[in-house]
Coordinates of C-alpha atoms and ligand atoms in Angstrom, one line a residue:
M1 CA 32.6 1.9 -10.2
T2 CA 30.0 4.4 -11.3
F3 CA 26.3 4.6 -11.0
S4 CA 23.6 7.2 -10.2
C5 CA 21.7 6.9 -7.0
L6 CA 18.4 8.2 -8.3
G7 CA 16.7 8.4 -5.0
V8 CA 16.3 7.1 -1.5
G9 CA 12.9 6.0 -0.3
I10 CA 11.5 3.3 1.9
G11 CA 11.8 -0.3 0.9
T12 CA 8.7 -2.3 1.5
A13 CA 10.4 -5.7 1.7
R14 CA 13.8 -7.3 2.0
A15 CA 14.1 -7.9 -1.7
I16 CA 16.0 -6.7 -4.8
A17 CA 15.0 -6.3 -8.4
L18 CA 16.7 -5.4 -11.6
G19 CA 15.0 -4.4 -14.8
P20 CA 14.2 -1.7 -17.4
A21 CA 12.2 1.3 -16.2
F22 CA 8.7 1.8 -17.3
L23 CA 7.8 5.4 -16.6
L24 CA 4.1 5.9 -15.8
T25 CA 4.0 9.6 -15.4
R26 CA 6.1 10.5 -18.5
G27 CA 5.3 7.4 -20.5
G28 CA 4.3 9.4 -23.5
P29 CA 2.2 12.3 -24.5
I30 CA -1.1 12.5 -22.7
E31 CA -4.1 12.4 -25.1
V32 CA -7.3 14.0 -24.1
P33 CA -10.6 14.0 -26.0
P34 CA -11.9 17.3 -27.3
R35 CA -14.2 19.2 -24.9
R36 CA -16.2 22.3 -25.9
I37 CA -16.9 25.2 -23.6
E38 CA -19.4 28.1 -23.7
S39 CA -18.2 31.6 -24.6
T40 CA -19.1 32.7 -21.0
E41 CA -16.5 30.1 -19.7
V42 CA -13.6 31.4 -21.9
E43 CA -12.0 33.7 -19.3
D44 CA -12.3 31.1 -16.5
E45 CA -10.7 28.5 -18.8
I46 CA -7.7 30.8 -19.6
Q47 CA -7.3 31.4 -15.8
R48 CA -7.3 27.6 -15.3
L49 CA -4.6 27.3 -17.9
L50 CA -2.5 30.0 -16.3
R51 CA -2.8 28.3 -12.9
A52 CA -1.8 25.0 -14.3
I53 CA 1.3 26.6 -16.0
A54 CA 2.2 28.2 -12.6
R55 CA 1.8 24.9 -10.8
A56 CA 4.0 23.1 -13.4
Q57 CA 6.6 25.8 -12.9
Q58 CA 6.5 25.5 -9.1
E59 CA 6.9 21.7 -9.3
L60 CA 9.9 22.0 -11.6
Q61 CA 11.5 24.6 -9.4
A62 CA 11.0 22.3 -6.4
V63 CA 12.6 19.5 -8.3
R64 CA 15.5 21.7 -9.3
R65 CA 16.1 22.7 -5.6
Q66 CA 16.3 19.0 -4.6
I67 CA 18.8 17.8 -7.2
P68 CA 21.4 16.0 -5.2
A69 CA 24.9 17.7 -5.2
T70 CA 26.3 14.4 -6.7
A71 CA 23.9 14.4 -9.7
S72 CA 25.2 15.2 -13.1
A73 CA 25.0 18.8 -14.2
S74 CA 22.9 17.8 -17.2
I75 CA 19.9 17.1 -15.0
A76 CA 19.8 20.8 -13.9
Q77 CA 20.2 22.0 -17.5
F78 CA 17.5 19.7 -18.6
I79 CA 15.1 21.2 -16.0
D80 CA 16.2 24.8 -16.8
T81 CA 15.3 24.2 -20.4
H82 CA 11.8 23.1 -19.4
L83 CA 11.4 26.0 -17.1
L84 CA 12.3 28.4 -19.9
M85 CA 9.8 26.8 -22.2
L86 CA 7.1 27.1 -19.5
Q87 CA 7.8 30.9 -19.3
D88 CA 7.6 31.3 -23.0
V89 CA 4.7 33.8 -23.7
T90 CA 3.9 32.1 -27.0
L91 CA 2.9 29.0 -25.1
T92 CA 0.3 30.9 -23.1
E93 CA -0.8 33.2 -25.9
T94 CA -1.2 30.6 -28.6
T95 CA -3.1 28.3 -26.2
A96 CA -5.3 31.1 -24.9
H97 CA -6.0 32.1 -28.5
L98 CA -7.2 28.6 -29.3
I99 CA -9.4 28.5 -26.2
R100 CA -11.0 31.8 -27.2
N101 CA -11.4 31.1 -30.9
Q102 CA -12.3 27.4 -30.9
L103 CA -14.3 27.5 -27.7
C104 CA -12.4 24.4 -26.4
A105 CA -11.1 23.3 -23.0
A106 CA -7.5 24.2 -22.0
E107 CA -6.1 20.7 -22.1
W108 CA -7.5 20.2 -25.7
A109 CA -6.1 23.6 -26.8
L110 CA -2.8 22.7 -25.3
Q111 CA -2.8 19.4 -27.1
V112 CA -3.5 21.1 -30.5
H113 CA -0.6 23.5 -29.8
R114 CA 1.7 20.7 -28.9
D115 CA 0.9 18.7 -32.0
N116 CA 1.6 21.7 -34.2
L117 CA 5.0 22.3 -32.5
V118 CA 5.9 18.6 -32.7
R119 CA 5.1 18.6 -36.4
V120 CA 7.5 21.5 -36.9
F121 CA 10.3 19.7 -35.0
E122 CA 9.7 16.5 -36.9
E123 CA 10.3 18.2 -40.2
M124 CA 13.7 19.5 -39.1
E125 CA 16.7 18.0 -40.8
D126 CA 19.1 18.1 -37.9
A127 CA 18.6 14.9 -35.9
Y128 CA 19.4 16.6 -32.6
L129 CA 16.9 19.4 -33.1
R130 CA 14.3 16.8 -34.2
S131 CA 14.8 14.9 -31.0
R132 CA 14.0 18.1 -29.0
K133 CA 10.3 17.5 -29.7
Q134 CA 10.4 15.4 -26.6
D135 CA 11.0 18.6 -24.6
V136 CA 7.8 20.0 -26.0
E137 CA 6.0 16.9 -25.1
H138 CA 7.4 16.8 -21.7
V139 CA 6.5 20.4 -20.9
V140 CA 3.0 20.1 -22.2
N141 CA 2.6 16.8 -20.2
Q142 CA 3.5 18.7 -17.1
I143 CA 0.8 21.3 -17.7
Q144 CA -1.7 18.6 -18.7
K145 CA -1.0 16.7 -15.5
A146 CA -1.6 19.9 -13.5
L147 CA -4.9 20.3 -15.4
L148 CA -6.1 16.7 -15.3
G149 CA -4.9 15.5 -11.8
P150 CA -3.2 12.2 -11.1
E151 CA -3.1 9.5 -13.7
S152 CA -4.4 6.0 -13.3
T153 CA -3.1 2.6 -14.2
K154 CA -6.1 2.2 -16.5
D155 CA -3.9 3.9 -19.1
L156 CA -1.5 1.0 -18.8
R157 CA -3.7 -1.8 -20.0
R158 CA -2.1 -2.0 -23.4
A159 CA 1.5 -1.6 -22.3
D160 CA 4.0 -4.5 -22.1
L161 CA 5.1 -4.5 -18.5
R162 CA 6.6 -7.9 -18.1
G163 CA 9.9 -7.8 -16.2
R164 CA 9.8 -4.0 -16.0
I165 CA 10.2 -1.7 -13.1
L166 CA 7.2 0.6 -13.0
V167 CA 8.0 4.1 -11.8
A168 CA 5.0 6.3 -10.9
Q169 CA 4.0 9.2 -8.8
D170 CA 1.6 7.1 -6.8
L171 CA -0.3 3.9 -7.0
L172 CA -3.5 2.7 -5.5
P173 CA -3.7 -0.8 -3.8
A174 CA -6.1 -1.8 -6.6
D175 CA -3.4 -0.9 -9.2
V176 CA -0.9 -3.2 -7.6
I177 CA -3.0 -6.2 -8.2
V178 CA -3.4 -5.4 -11.9
L179 CA 0.4 -4.6 -12.2
K180 CA 1.4 -7.9 -10.5
Q181 CA -0.9 -9.8 -12.9
R182 CA 0.8 -7.9 -15.7
G183 CA 4.1 -9.3 -14.6
I184 CA 6.0 -6.2 -13.4
A185 CA 9.3 -6.9 -11.6
A186 CA 9.0 -4.1 -9.1
F187 CA 7.7 -0.6 -8.6
V188 CA 8.9 2.7 -7.3
T189 CA 6.6 5.6 -6.3
E190 CA 7.2 9.2 -5.4
F191 CA 4.6 9.1 -2.7
G192 CA 3.3 6.7 0.0
G193 CA 4.4 5.2 3.2
P194 CA 5.7 1.6 3.9
M195 CA 2.5 0.8 5.9
S196 CA 0.1 2.1 3.2
H197 CA -2.1 -0.6 1.8
T198 CA -0.2 -0.2 -1.5
A199 CA 3.0 -1.2 0.2
I200 CA 1.5 -4.0 2.3
L201 CA -0.1 -5.5 -0.8
A202 CA 3.3 -5.4 -2.6
R203 CA 4.9 -7.3 0.2
G204 CA 2.1 -9.8 0.2
L205 CA 2.5 -10.3 -3.6
D206 CA 6.3 -10.6 -3.2
L207 CA 6.7 -7.5 -5.4
P208 CA 9.8 -5.5 -4.5
A209 CA 8.8 -1.8 -4.1
I210 CA 10.2 1.4 -2.9
V211 CA 7.9 4.2 -1.9
G212 CA 8.5 7.9 -1.1
V213 CA 11.3 8.5 -3.7
H214 CA 10.6 12.1 -4.2
H215 CA 10.6 13.4 -7.8
I216 CA 12.1 10.2 -9.2
T217 CA 9.9 10.3 -12.3
R218 CA 11.8 13.4 -13.4
Y219 CA 15.2 11.9 -13.4
L220 CA 14.6 8.8 -15.4
R221 CA 14.6 7.7 -19.0
D222 CA 12.0 5.1 -20.1
G223 CA 13.8 1.8 -20.6
E224 CA 17.0 2.4 -18.6
T225 CA 18.1 -0.4 -16.4
L226 CA 17.3 0.1 -12.7
V227 CA 18.3 -1.6 -9.5
V228 CA 15.6 -1.5 -6.8
D229 CA 17.3 -2.3 -3.5
C230 CA 14.4 -2.5 -1.0
L231 CA 16.7 -3.4 1.9
N232 CA 18.4 -0.1 1.7
G233 CA 15.6 1.8 0.1
V234 CA 17.6 2.9 -2.9
V235 CA 17.0 3.1 -6.6
L236 CA 20.1 3.0 -8.8
A237 CA 20.5 3.7 -12.5
E238 CA 23.5 3.5 -14.9
A239 CA 25.0 0.7 -12.7
T240 CA 28.3 -0.8 -14.0
P241 CA 28.5 -4.5 -14.7
A242 CA 30.3 -4.9 -11.3
I243 CA 27.4 -3.3 -9.4
L244 CA 24.9 -5.3 -11.3
G245 CA 26.9 -8.5 -10.5
Y246 CA 26.9 -7.5 -6.9
Y247 CA 23.1 -7.2 -6.9
R248 CA 22.6 -10.4 -8.8
E249 CA 24.7 -12.1 -6.1
R250 CA 22.5 -10.6 -3.4
I251 CA 19.4 -11.9 -5.2
R252 CA 20.9 -15.4 -5.3
A253 CA 21.7 -15.1 -1.5
Y254 CA 18.1 -14.1 -0.8
E255 CA 16.8 -17.0 -2.8
A256 CA 19.2 -19.4 -1.1
R257 CA 17.9 -18.2 2.3
R258 CA 14.3 -18.8 1.2
A259 CA 15.3 -22.3 0.0
A260 CA 17.0 -23.0 3.3
L261 CA 13.9 -21.9 5.2
K262 CA 11.8 -24.4 3.3
K263 CA 13.5 -27.1 5.4
I264 CA 11.4 -26.1 8.4
L265 CA 8.1 -25.9 6.4
H266 CA 6.7 -29.1 7.9
R267 CA 8.4 -28.7 11.3
P268 CA 6.1 -27.4 14.1
S269 CA 5.9 -23.8 15.2
V270 CA 7.1 -24.6 18.8
S271 CA 9.7 -22.8 20.9
L272 CA 12.7 -24.5 22.5
D273 CA 10.7 -24.8 25.7
G274 CA 7.7 -26.3 24.1
V275 CA 5.3 -23.4 23.6
G276 CA 3.2 -23.7 20.5
I277 CA 2.7 -20.6 18.5
Q278 CA -0.1 -20.1 15.9
L279 CA 1.3 -18.8 12.6
L280 CA -1.4 -17.6 10.3
A281 CA -1.5 -15.8 6.9
N282 CA -2.9 -12.5 5.9
I283 CA -4.5 -12.8 2.5
E284 CA -6.1 -10.3 0.1
I285 CA -7.5 -12.4 -2.7
P286 CA -8.4 -16.1 -3.0
D287 CA -5.3 -16.8 -5.1
D288 CA -3.2 -16.0 -2.1
I289 CA -4.1 -19.3 -0.4
A290 CA -1.6 -21.2 -2.5
T291 CA 1.2 -19.0 -1.1
A292 CA -0.3 -19.3 2.4
R293 CA -0.3 -23.1 2.2
G294 CA 3.0 -23.2 0.5
N295 CA 4.5 -21.4 3.4
G296 CA 2.9 -23.6 6.0
A297 CA 0.2 -21.2 7.4
A298 CA -1.9 -22.9 10.1
G299 CA -4.9 -20.8 9.0
V300 CA -5.8 -17.4 7.7
G301 CA -5.6 -14.7 10.4
L302 CA -6.8 -11.9 8.2
Y303 CA -8.6 -12.0 4.9
R304 CA -8.9 -8.5 3.7
T305 CA -12.2 -8.9 1.8
E306 CA -12.3 -5.3 0.4
F307 CA -10.1 -6.4 -2.5
L308 CA -13.1 -8.2 -3.9
Y309 CA -14.7 -4.8 -4.3
M310 CA -11.9 -3.2 -6.3
N311 CA -11.0 -2.9 -10.0
R312 CA -14.7 -3.2 -11.0
D313 CA -17.7 -0.9 -11.6
S314 CA -20.3 -2.7 -9.6
L315 CA -20.4 -4.3 -6.1
P316 CA -20.1 -8.1 -5.7
D317 CA -23.4 -9.6 -4.6
E318 CA -23.9 -12.2 -1.9
E319 CA -23.4 -15.2 -4.2
E320 CA -20.2 -13.8 -5.7
Q321 CA -18.8 -13.1 -2.2
L322 CA -19.8 -16.6 -1.0
D323 CA -18.0 -18.1 -4.0
A324 CA -14.8 -16.2 -3.1
Y325 CA -15.1 -17.2 0.6
R326 CA -15.8 -20.8 -0.4
Q327 CA -12.6 -20.9 -2.5
V328 CA -10.6 -19.7 0.5
V329 CA -12.3 -21.9 3.1
E330 CA -12.1 -25.1 1.0
G331 CA -8.7 -24.2 -0.3
M332 CA -7.3 -24.0 3.3
G333 CA -8.8 -27.4 4.2
A334 CA -10.0 -27.8 7.7
I335 CA -8.0 -25.0 9.2
P336 CA -9.5 -21.7 10.3
V337 CA -10.1 -18.8 8.1
T338 CA -10.7 -15.3 9.7
I339 CA -12.8 -13.3 7.3
R340 CA -12.6 -9.6 8.1
T341 CA -15.6 -7.6 7.2
L342 CA -15.1 -4.8 4.7
D343 CA -12.5 -2.2 5.5
L344 CA -13.2 0.3 2.7
G345 CA -12.2 3.9 3.0
V346 CA -9.0 6.0 3.0
D347 CA -6.8 4.4 0.3
K348 CA -9.0 1.5 -0.4
Q349 CA -11.9 2.5 -2.5
A350 CA -14.5 0.6 -4.5
E351 CA -15.4 2.2 -7.8
G352 CA -18.9 0.6 -7.5
H353 CA -19.4 2.4 -4.2
P354 CA -18.0 6.0 -4.0
L355 CA -17.6 7.0 -0.4
P356 CA -19.9 9.6 1.0
C357 CA -16.9 11.8 2.1
P358 CA -16.8 15.4 1.1
A359 CA -13.3 16.5 -0.2
P360 CA -12.0 18.4 2.9
C361 CA -12.6 15.7 5.5
N362 CA -9.9 13.4 6.8
P363 CA -10.9 9.9 5.5
A364 CA -8.7 8.1 8.0
L365 CA -10.8 9.5 10.8
G366 CA -14.1 9.3 8.9
L367 CA -16.4 6.7 7.5
R368 CA -14.0 3.8 7.2
A369 CA -14.4 0.1 7.8
I370 CA -17.1 -0.9 10.3
R371 CA -18.3 2.7 10.5
L372 CA -19.0 2.7 6.8
C373 CA -20.7 -0.7 7.0
L374 CA -23.0 0.4 9.8
R375 CA -23.9 3.5 7.9
E376 CA -24.7 1.6 4.7
P377 CA -26.4 -1.7 5.7
E378 CA -27.2 -2.4 2.0
L379 CA -23.4 -2.7 1.5
F380 CA -22.9 -4.7 4.7
R381 CA -25.8 -7.1 4.9
P382 CA -24.8 -9.2 1.7
Q383 CA -21.3 -9.6 3.1
L384 CA -22.5 -10.7 6.5
R385 CA -24.8 -13.2 4.9
A386 CA -22.0 -14.5 2.7
I387 CA -19.6 -14.8 5.6
L388 CA -22.2 -16.6 7.7
R389 CA -23.0 -19.0 4.9
A390 CA -19.3 -19.6 4.3
S391 CA -19.1 -20.7 8.0
A392 CA -21.2 -23.8 7.0
L393 CA -18.3 -24.9 4.8
G394 CA -15.5 -25.0 7.3
P395 CA -14.0 -23.3 10.3
V396 CA -14.6 -19.6 9.7
R397 CA -14.1 -16.7 12.2
L398 CA -15.7 -13.3 11.5
M399 CA -13.6 -10.3 12.4
I400 CA -14.7 -6.6 12.7
P401 CA -12.2 -3.9 11.7
M402 CA -11.6 -0.6 13.4
L403 CA -13.9 -0.9 16.4
S404 CA -13.7 2.2 18.6
S405 CA -16.9 2.3 20.6
L406 CA -19.0 -0.3 22.5
Q407 CA -22.2 1.0 21.0
E408 CA -20.8 0.3 17.6
L409 CA -19.9 -3.2 18.7
A410 CA -23.4 -3.7 20.1
S411 CA -24.8 -2.6 16.7
V412 CA -22.7 -5.0 14.8
L413 CA -23.5 -7.9 17.1
R414 CA -27.2 -7.1 16.7
L415 CA -26.9 -7.1 13.0
I416 CA -25.1 -10.4 13.0
E417 CA -27.9 -11.9 15.1
E418 CA -30.5 -10.5 12.8
T419 CA -28.7 -12.0 9.8
K420 CA -28.4 -15.4 11.5
Q421 CA -32.2 -15.3 12.1
A422 CA -32.9 -14.3 8.5
L423 CA -30.7 -17.2 7.2
Q424 CA -32.3 -19.6 9.5
S425 CA -35.8 -18.7 8.4
E426 CA -34.7 -19.1 4.8
G427 CA -33.3 -22.5 5.6
L428 CA -29.7 -21.5 4.7
A429 CA -26.9 -23.2 6.6
F430 CA -24.3 -21.4 8.8
D431 CA -22.3 -22.1 12.0
P432 CA -24.5 -20.8 14.9
D433 CA -21.3 -20.6 17.0
I434 CA -19.1 -18.7 14.5
P435 CA -16.5 -16.9 16.6
V436 CA -16.8 -13.2 16.3
G437 CA -13.7 -11.1 16.9
G438 CA -12.6 -7.6 16.7
M439 CA -9.5 -5.8 15.5
I440 CA -7.9 -3.6 18.1
E441 CA -6.4 -0.8 16.0
V442 CA -7.7 2.3 17.5
P443 CA -6.1 3.5 20.7
A444 CA -9.5 3.9 22.4
A445 CA -10.2 0.2 21.7
A446 CA -6.8 -0.8 23.1
L447 CA -7.3 1.2 26.2
A448 CA -10.8 -0.3 26.6
A449 CA -9.6 -3.8 25.5
G450 CA -11.2 -5.4 28.6
S451 CA -14.6 -4.2 27.6
F452 CA -14.2 -5.5 24.1
A453 CA -12.7 -8.8 25.3
R454 CA -15.8 -9.4 27.4
R455 CA -18.1 -9.2 24.3
L456 CA -16.0 -10.9 21.7
D457 CA -14.5 -14.4 21.1
F458 CA -11.1 -13.2 20.0
L459 CA -9.0 -10.0 19.5
S460 CA -6.5 -9.2 16.8
I461 CA -4.1 -6.3 17.1
G462 CA -3.9 -4.2 13.9
T463 CA -0.6 -2.5 14.5
N464 CA -0.6 -0.6 11.2
D465 CA -3.6 1.4 12.2
L466 CA -2.8 1.3 15.9
I467 CA 0.5 3.0 15.2
Q468 CA -1.1 5.5 12.7
Y469 CA -3.7 6.6 15.2
T470 CA -1.6 6.5 18.3
L471 CA 1.3 8.4 16.9
A472 CA -0.9 10.7 14.7
I473 CA 1.0 9.8 11.5
D474 CA -0.8 9.2 8.3
R475 CA 0.3 5.8 7.1
V476 CA 0.1 6.8 3.4
D477 CA 2.1 10.0 3.9
E478 CA 5.8 9.4 3.4
A479 CA 6.6 12.8 4.9
V480 CA 5.9 11.4 8.4
T481 CA 7.1 7.9 7.9
Y482 CA 10.2 8.7 10.0
L483 CA 7.9 8.8 13.0
Y484 CA 6.5 5.3 12.4
D485 CA 7.8 3.4 15.3
P486 CA 6.5 0.1 16.5
L487 CA 8.8 0.4 19.6
H488 CA 7.4 3.7 20.8
P489 CA 6.6 3.2 24.5
A490 CA 3.0 4.1 23.9
I491 CA 2.6 1.3 21.3
L492 CA 4.4 -1.3 23.5
R493 CA 2.1 -0.4 26.4
L494 CA -1.0 -0.6 24.3
I495 CA 0.0 -4.0 22.8
R496 CA 0.7 -5.2 26.3
M497 CA -2.7 -4.0 27.6
V498 CA -4.6 -5.8 24.8
I499 CA -2.7 -9.1 25.3
E500 CA -3.4 -8.9 29.1
A501 CA -7.0 -8.1 28.5
G502 CA -7.4 -11.2 26.4
Q503 CA -5.5 -13.3 28.9
R504 CA -7.8 -12.1 31.8
Q505 CA -10.9 -12.9 29.7
G506 CA -9.5 -16.2 28.5
I507 CA -9.8 -15.4 24.8
P508 CA -7.2 -15.6 22.1
V509 CA -5.3 -12.5 21.1
G510 CA -3.5 -12.3 17.8
M511 CA -1.6 -9.7 15.9
C512 CA -2.2 -9.2 12.1
G513 CA -0.5 -5.8 11.5
E514 CA 2.9 -5.8 9.7
M515 CA 4.8 -5.9 13.0
A516 CA 3.7 -9.5 13.5
G517 CA 5.6 -10.5 10.3
D518 CA 8.8 -8.7 11.1
P519 CA 11.2 -11.3 12.6
R520 CA 13.0 -8.5 14.4
F521 CA 10.0 -8.2 16.7
T522 CA 9.1 -11.8 17.1
R523 CA 11.0 -12.4 20.3
L524 CA 9.7 -9.2 21.9
L525 CA 6.2 -10.1 21.1
L526 CA 6.7 -13.7 22.4
G527 CA 8.0 -12.2 25.6
M528 CA 5.0 -10.0 25.9
G529 CA 2.7 -13.1 25.7
L530 CA 1.6 -13.0 22.1
R531 CA 0.8 -16.5 20.9
E532 CA -0.9 -15.9 17.5
F533 CA 0.9 -14.1 14.7
S534 CA -0.7 -13.4 11.3
M535 CA 1.4 -12.0 8.5
Q536 CA 2.0 -12.0 4.7
P537 CA 2.6 -15.6 3.9
R538 CA 6.2 -15.2 2.7
A539 CA 7.2 -14.0 6.2
L540 CA 6.0 -17.1 7.9
L541 CA 9.1 -19.3 7.7
E542 CA 11.5 -16.6 8.8
V543 CA 9.3 -15.9 11.9
K544 CA 8.9 -19.7 12.5
A545 CA 12.7 -20.0 12.4
V546 CA 13.0 -17.4 15.2
I547 CA 10.3 -19.1 17.3
R548 CA 12.0 -22.5 17.0
E549 CA 15.2 -21.1 18.4
S550 CA 13.6 -19.1 21.2
N551 CA 13.0 -19.8 24.9
V552 CA 9.7 -18.2 25.6
A553 CA 9.9 -18.5 29.4
Q554 CA 13.3 -16.7 29.4
L555 CA 11.9 -14.1 26.9
A556 CA 9.0 -13.4 29.3
Q557 CA 11.4 -12.5 32.0
D558 CA 13.7 -10.4 29.8
V559 CA 10.8 -8.5 28.3
E560 CA 9.2 -8.0 31.7
E561 CA 12.4 -6.3 32.8
L562 CA 12.6 -4.3 29.6
L563 CA 9.1 -3.0 29.9
A564 CA 9.6 -2.2 33.5
G565 CA 12.4 0.1 32.6
L566 CA 10.7 1.6 29.5
D567 CA 10.6 5.2 30.8
G568 CA 14.3 5.2 31.4
F569 CA 15.3 4.3 27.8
D570 CA 15.7 6.6 24.9
A571 CA 14.6 5.3 21.5
E572 CA 18.0 4.2 20.5
S573 CA 18.8 2.2 23.7
L574 CA 15.3 0.6 23.6
A575 CA 15.9 -0.5 20.0
Q576 CA 19.3 -1.9 21.0
R577 CA 17.7 -3.8 23.9
V578 CA 15.1 -5.3 21.6
D579 CA 17.8 -6.2 19.1
A580 CA 19.7 -7.9 21.9
L581 CA 16.9 -10.4 22.3
N582 CA 17.3 -11.5 18.7
P583 CA 19.5 -14.1 17.0
K584 CA 22.6 -12.5 15.6
R585 CA 21.6 -12.9 11.9
L586 CA 18.8 -10.4 12.4
H587 CA 21.0 -7.7 13.9
Ligands
LIG1 C1 -3.8 -3.1 10.6 O1 -4.3 -2.0 10.7 O2 -2.8 -3.4 11.3 C2 -4.4 -4.1 9.8 C3 -3.9 -5.4 9.8 O3 -5.3 -3.8 8.9 P1 -5.1 -3.0 7.5 O4 -3.6 -2.9 7.3 O5 -5.8 -3.7 6.5 O6 -5.7 -1.6 7.8
LIG2 MG1 -6.2 -1.7 9.9

């Protein structure tokens, strides 16, 4: 059996996909419009070109250093050829000459030079030499990318993506929605962590994806068949029929398991000893309600409303938001919908509302979520009005993301009260008793959970951010993904504190971070006292299956013991003990 393992990254789901590659970063020559420059700018422009060539060289050298020992020697030769072309003085001199004489920007000059060279290659009689024009295009693309910065999926609108595996350097969450609608089978990126919103969205959309596969775009040919094995985080190319057969069998087994789980769709989410557990769905767009209902969600525990603000040039107004919320509330029937107020910032941006964040600041610690909303009431007020008005249509809960201080909470609660009064004076209907809850996803809020619990109607633990902020690991940075650990003692203690704070105050505490949808943690969380789990809809039945075969009273004792001994365990033995709580099939 032969195949190439193109890279190892982090799978975002327990799924597998097969299909032809669609290479975003080397999908074809980059075309730029002509841009004129002033004669006073010529020297700066040439320096810009030289810096871009140097950056392209550094990137290629870094790739060369990381070629796996098992990779074919032709990959190194391929990169060496490109490195030599980048060092060629005629490339620099001819392009600089064009910048100087035509007074044009570096990327345009480079494009003219490329087109001239490509023409020469195209006129060659020898088929092999003719095909080398691709090397010219590739090298120029490298420099163009260094000059232009990252590409966007907007370039993809015309391409046929159905059934293909998109391979890109990076993707934004907003891109994933477009790509799913365009019918891609899976995607692989060089950057990004498994808890990034891009990865979370992929899971929610049932799109197999592997993130953090360094330099994969350099090793691939457009159109070659790939295997994306999310379970093991590997991308394979040149797989033999036997290997493809093996993976097709795995896909069948995965689908058979999903079909078997459908049998418990209408069975209650109750443990062996009779404890009822609320299983809720996380949704991103109104279309997700079909999947939520199809997987038996008892409500929506997290509606990430920010996706309404993406892939568009203007902000949605109150009526448009109300329409979206109406679809969700009515679509879910009489079961509760938790609408989270906007969590824009970091990797979730709205084109219609550029964030007021200067380049050097750290957006994860900056004006994100409720902080941004309080700073920009004209952004926030229409949403509050729309959520409150939606509460007249069915059971709606309002949830505030990323709370960290009590003053902040007081400001939001004041704003909600003012909005209610305004609606009342306008004669618009809303639920005066709409439950208002907060996400506990900042360590400060977890440590002060009692204070938040006293002022709110419910809490929901956002483990994606709680882990990011507690362990100081950027959730979109694959370089620190290895430190992402839901079982870190600090995380377990914080979760426990929040659950206990809610119990003391007599308010519900849920969890809507990815940890809630991972069946390997279901029993641990049940034992810790969690009674409300919100997750991407396709995880609901697997988690329900675990709940239905668990004894919660027994788990409470086991987990109590486990937590009492927390300081004595190293990471491995703690993981083993948590695993020992689980049914065998999850080991
Ligand atoms: C979380 O942080 O756990 C969460 C659910 O919110 P998001 O992933 O949207 O930041
Ligand atoms: Mg969060």
